[in-house]
Amino acid sequence: MKIYTRTGDAGDTALFGGGRVPKDHLRVAAYGTVDELNAVLGVSVVEVTDTQIRDRLEAIQHDLFAVGSILATRPRPDGSAHPHLPPLPVARIDEMERWIDAADDELTPLTQFVLPGGSAGAAHLHLARTVCRRAEREVVTLAAEETVDPDAIRYLNRLSDLLFALARLENHRAGRADVTWKK
């Protein structure tokens, strides 16, 4: 199978499950940003020094493939799920909340705004957090126009919170202080 197909040379792309849309369609922007987030998490995995954090990020990367494939698929007219789609990893939302709570238990309470930085791993996690927030905004925009599973929005919202907590945890475990905003 060749990497290039030439089918998108006119500026449109195929959706999973059928149909074509322009490459600047809201759906393409949403799943494209989820793909970008996955790539940024891949860089974060390389930079993070803590094994537990790396393992969690790798699990999330697999989740994001499912989220992206769901976003790349128009809902069926009867509302049923496409038979070849992976399930949305809804159970991970509660798990991410537990991970955030555990990180908060280990960290000192926040008293100042935290700037992206500290260790290389934490800086990359902060970058991933901002890409995650953009992905969430783009999915919300898509949901205003077309049907989107609301759990996809919940997943991305919780993930951005987790990435903030993990960035702080990576700094803490690496012996680096968070970079705080000085007025």
mmCIF file of C-alpha atoms in Angstrom:
data_model
loop_
_atom_site.group_PDB
_atom_site.id
_atom_site.type_symbol
_atom_site.label_atom_id
_atom_site.label_comp_id
_atom_site.label_asym_id
_atom_site.label_seq_id
_atom_site.Cartn_x
_atom_site.Cartn_y
_atom_site.Cartn_z
ATOM 1 C CA MET A 1 0.000 0.000 0.000
ATOM 2 C CA LYS A 2 1.366 3.412 -0.945
ATOM 3 C CA ILE A 3 1.477 6.291 1.503
ATOM 4 C CA TYR A 4 0.161 8.719 -1.078
ATOM 5 C CA THR A 5 -3.194 8.238 -2.778
ATOM 6 C CA ARG A 6 -3.597 11.545 -4.644
ATOM 7 C CA THR A 7 -7.263 11.527 -3.631
ATOM 8 C CA GLY A 8 -6.795 14.645 -1.513
ATOM 9 C CA ASP A 9 -4.972 16.699 -4.118
ATOM 10 C CA ALA A 10 -8.058 18.851 -4.717
ATOM 11 C CA GLY A 11 -8.309 19.817 -1.030
ATOM 12 C CA ASP A 12 -10.775 17.281 0.288
ATOM 13 C CA THR A 13 -10.371 14.140 2.371
ATOM 14 C CA ALA A 14 -12.242 10.933 3.104
ATOM 15 C CA LEU A 15 -13.918 10.396 6.443
ATOM 16 C CA PHE A 16 -13.824 7.049 8.186
ATOM 17 C CA GLY A 17 -17.085 5.280 7.455
ATOM 18 C CA GLY A 18 -17.609 7.107 4.168
ATOM 19 C CA GLY A 19 -18.040 10.541 2.711
ATOM 20 C CA ARG A 20 -15.642 13.321 1.832
ATOM 21 C CA VAL A 21 -15.236 16.813 3.260
ATOM 22 C CA PRO A 22 -12.932 19.769 2.604
ATOM 23 C CA LYS A 23 -9.647 19.527 4.498
ATOM 24 C CA ASP A 24 -10.561 22.671 6.440
ATOM 25 C CA HIS A 25 -13.864 21.160 7.657
ATOM 26 C CA LEU A 26 -14.546 21.448 11.399
ATOM 27 C CA ARG A 27 -14.444 17.661 11.747
ATOM 28 C CA VAL A 28 -11.005 17.458 10.109
ATOM 29 C CA ALA A 29 -9.718 20.289 12.311
ATOM 30 C CA ALA A 30 -10.990 18.490 15.423
ATOM 31 C CA TYR A 31 -9.490 15.077 14.715
ATOM 32 C CA GLY A 32 -6.369 16.672 13.239
ATOM 33 C CA THR A 33 -5.708 18.519 16.472
ATOM 34 C CA VAL A 34 -6.260 15.317 18.451
ATOM 35 C CA ASP A 35 -3.634 13.742 16.176
ATOM 36 C CA GLU A 36 -1.313 16.694 16.846
ATOM 37 C CA LEU A 37 -1.884 16.218 20.576
ATOM 38 C CA ASN A 38 -0.924 12.561 20.228
ATOM 39 C CA ALA A 39 2.313 13.579 18.480
ATOM 40 C CA VAL A 40 3.124 16.110 21.209
ATOM 41 C CA LEU A 41 2.474 13.411 23.813
ATOM 42 C CA GLY A 42 4.902 11.174 21.914
ATOM 43 C CA VAL A 43 7.596 13.825 22.370
ATOM 44 C CA SER A 44 6.577 14.170 26.016
ATOM 45 C CA VAL A 45 7.015 10.416 26.547
ATOM 46 C CA VAL A 46 10.595 10.737 25.294
ATOM 47 C CA GLU A 47 11.336 13.714 27.582
ATOM 48 C CA VAL A 48 9.573 12.643 30.792
ATOM 49 C CA THR A 49 11.905 10.953 33.271
ATOM 50 C CA ASP A 50 9.281 9.381 35.554
ATOM 51 C CA THR A 51 8.282 5.855 34.505
ATOM 52 C CA GLN A 52 4.779 6.016 35.980
ATOM 53 C CA ILE A 53 4.027 9.254 34.118
ATOM 54 C CA ARG A 54 5.423 7.795 30.883
ATOM 55 C CA ASP A 55 3.225 4.698 31.247
ATOM 56 C CA ARG A 56 0.131 6.839 31.745
ATOM 57 C CA LEU A 57 0.959 8.993 28.731
ATOM 58 C CA GLU A 58 1.408 5.918 26.558
ATOM 59 C CA ALA A 59 -2.027 4.615 27.623
ATOM 60 C CA ILE A 60 -3.518 8.001 26.756
ATOM 61 C CA GLN A 61 -1.887 7.908 23.325
ATOM 62 C CA HIS A 62 -3.868 4.744 22.569
ATOM 63 C CA ASP A 63 -7.035 6.428 23.860
ATOM 64 C CA LEU A 64 -6.454 9.399 21.581
ATOM 65 C CA PHE A 65 -6.392 7.114 18.553
ATOM 66 C CA ALA A 66 -9.905 6.004 19.541
ATOM 67 C CA VAL A 67 -11.044 9.592 20.157
ATOM 68 C CA GLY A 68 -9.628 10.672 16.802
ATOM 69 C CA SER A 69 -11.261 7.821 14.899
ATOM 70 C CA ILE A 70 -14.634 8.637 16.470
ATOM 71 C CA LEU A 71 -14.241 12.291 15.489
ATOM 72 C CA ALA A 72 -13.217 11.237 11.962
ATOM 73 C CA THR A 73 -16.539 9.443 11.533
ATOM 74 C CA ARG A 74 -19.885 11.069 10.886
ATOM 75 C CA PRO A 75 -22.622 9.610 13.064
ATOM 76 C CA ARG A 76 -24.909 7.143 11.312
ATOM 77 C CA PRO A 77 -28.388 8.435 10.462
ATOM 78 C CA ASP A 78 -29.996 5.945 12.873
ATOM 79 C CA GLY A 79 -27.664 7.055 15.701
ATOM 80 C CA SER A 80 -25.952 3.683 15.988
ATOM 81 C CA ALA A 81 -22.202 3.380 16.331
ATOM 82 C CA HIS A 82 -20.147 2.431 13.319
ATOM 83 C CA PRO A 83 -19.269 -1.259 13.752
ATOM 84 C CA HIS A 84 -15.543 -0.763 13.132
ATOM 85 C CA LEU A 85 -15.042 2.120 15.564
ATOM 86 C CA PRO A 86 -13.196 1.496 18.819
ATOM 87 C CA PRO A 87 -15.196 2.450 21.898
ATOM 88 C CA LEU A 88 -14.617 5.860 23.405
ATOM 89 C CA PRO A 89 -12.413 5.285 26.484
ATOM 90 C CA VAL A 90 -14.996 6.700 28.918
ATOM 91 C CA ALA A 91 -13.695 4.712 31.916
ATOM 92 C CA ARG A 92 -10.381 6.549 31.565
ATOM 93 C CA ILE A 93 -12.094 9.819 32.585
ATOM 94 C CA ASP A 94 -12.618 8.526 36.140
ATOM 95 C CA GLU A 95 -9.144 7.008 36.116
ATOM 96 C CA MET A 96 -7.634 10.361 35.105
ATOM 97 C CA GLU A 97 -9.441 11.991 38.028
ATOM 98 C CA ARG A 98 -7.848 9.449 40.375
ATOM 99 C CA TRP A 99 -4.425 10.168 38.822
ATOM 100 C CA ILE A 100 -4.964 13.915 39.313
ATOM 101 C CA ASP A 101 -5.994 13.393 42.944
ATOM 102 C CA ALA A 102 -2.935 11.214 43.602
ATOM 103 C CA ALA A 103 -0.645 13.830 42.025
ATOM 104 C CA ASP A 104 -2.267 16.581 44.103
ATOM 105 C CA ASP A 105 -1.697 14.521 47.253
ATOM 106 C CA GLU A 106 2.030 14.375 46.449
ATOM 107 C CA LEU A 107 2.412 18.032 45.434
ATOM 108 C CA THR A 108 2.414 21.191 47.472
ATOM 109 C CA PRO A 109 -0.823 23.152 47.117
ATOM 110 C CA LEU A 110 -0.888 25.822 44.438
ATOM 111 C CA THR A 111 -0.568 29.374 45.721
ATOM 112 C CA GLN A 112 0.651 31.009 42.490
ATOM 113 C CA PHE A 113 0.075 30.632 38.770
ATOM 114 C CA VAL A 114 2.443 28.113 37.193
ATOM 115 C CA LEU A 115 4.233 28.952 33.958
ATOM 116 C CA PRO A 116 5.250 26.246 31.487
ATOM 117 C CA GLY A 117 8.767 25.123 32.285
ATOM 118 C CA GLY A 118 10.979 23.496 34.848
ATOM 119 C CA SER A 119 12.255 20.217 33.495
ATOM 120 C CA ALA A 120 12.178 19.332 29.793
ATOM 121 C CA GLY A 121 9.505 16.707 30.453
ATOM 122 C CA ALA A 122 7.289 19.157 32.335
ATOM 123 C CA ALA A 123 7.694 21.799 29.632
ATOM 124 C CA HIS A 124 6.574 19.287 26.995
ATOM 125 C CA LEU A 125 3.595 18.283 29.139
ATOM 126 C CA HIS A 126 2.580 21.942 29.405
ATOM 127 C CA LEU A 127 2.788 22.180 25.608
ATOM 128 C CA ALA A 128 0.622 19.057 25.339
ATOM 129 C CA ARG A 129 -1.877 20.672 27.734
ATOM 130 C CA THR A 130 -2.252 23.713 25.469
ATOM 131 C CA VAL A 131 -2.720 21.534 22.374
ATOM 132 C CA CYS A 132 -5.288 19.507 24.327
ATOM 133 C CA ARG A 133 -7.203 22.693 25.181
ATOM 134 C CA ARG A 134 -7.211 23.664 21.501
ATOM 135 C CA ALA A 135 -8.459 20.202 20.543
ATOM 136 C CA GLU A 136 -11.234 20.555 23.105
ATOM 137 C CA ARG A 137 -12.232 23.960 21.691
ATOM 138 C CA GLU A 138 -12.321 22.548 18.169
ATOM 139 C CA VAL A 139 -14.464 19.582 19.247
ATOM 140 C CA VAL A 140 -16.846 21.994 21.007
ATOM 141 C CA THR A 141 -17.056 24.034 17.802
ATOM 142 C CA LEU A 142 -17.787 20.866 15.816
ATOM 143 C CA ALA A 143 -20.431 19.817 18.368
ATOM 144 C CA ALA A 144 -22.260 23.109 17.790
ATOM 145 C CA GLU A 145 -22.660 22.124 14.122
ATOM 146 C CA GLU A 146 -22.832 18.314 14.091
ATOM 147 C CA THR A 147 -23.495 15.476 16.505
ATOM 148 C CA VAL A 148 -20.485 14.665 18.677
ATOM 149 C CA ASP A 149 -20.375 12.263 21.589
ATOM 150 C CA PRO A 150 -20.269 14.563 24.655
ATOM 151 C CA ASP A 151 -17.884 12.117 26.338
ATOM 152 C CA ALA A 152 -15.226 13.121 23.789
ATOM 153 C CA ILE A 153 -15.402 16.660 25.179
ATOM 154 C CA ARG A 154 -15.347 15.370 28.773
ATOM 155 C CA TYR A 155 -12.324 13.202 27.965
ATOM 156 C CA LEU A 156 -10.325 16.102 26.508
ATOM 157 C CA ASN A 157 -11.319 18.438 29.332
ATOM 158 C CA ARG A 158 -10.134 15.984 31.975
ATOM 159 C CA LEU A 159 -7.000 15.193 29.990
ATOM 160 C CA SER A 160 -5.915 18.824 29.947
ATOM 161 C CA ASP A 161 -6.318 18.930 33.735
ATOM 162 C CA LEU A 162 -4.293 15.732 34.016
ATOM 163 C CA LEU A 163 -1.514 17.094 31.817
ATOM 164 C CA PHE A 164 -1.195 20.132 34.091
ATOM 165 C CA ALA A 165 -1.012 17.887 37.168
ATOM 166 C CA LEU A 166 1.499 15.564 35.489
ATOM 167 C CA ALA A 167 3.698 18.498 34.451
ATOM 168 C CA ARG A 168 3.865 19.611 38.075
ATOM 169 C CA LEU A 169 4.454 16.009 39.205
ATOM 170 C CA GLU A 170 7.257 15.546 36.663
ATOM 171 C CA ASN A 171 8.977 18.675 38.001
ATOM 172 C CA HIS A 172 8.516 17.507 41.587
ATOM 173 C CA ARG A 173 9.859 14.017 40.950
ATOM 174 C CA ALA A 174 12.759 15.413 38.918
ATOM 175 C CA GLY A 175 13.676 17.717 41.831
ATOM 176 C CA ARG A 176 12.774 20.868 39.887
ATOM 177 C CA ALA A 177 10.560 23.644 41.170
ATOM 178 C CA ASP A 178 7.575 24.788 39.165
ATOM 179 C CA VAL A 179 8.171 28.065 37.379
ATOM 180 C CA THR A 180 5.774 30.527 38.975
ATOM 181 C CA TRP A 181 4.442 33.787 37.636
ATOM 182 C CA LYS A 182 5.958 36.876 39.179
ATOM 183 C CA LYS A 183 3.716 39.915 38.944
#
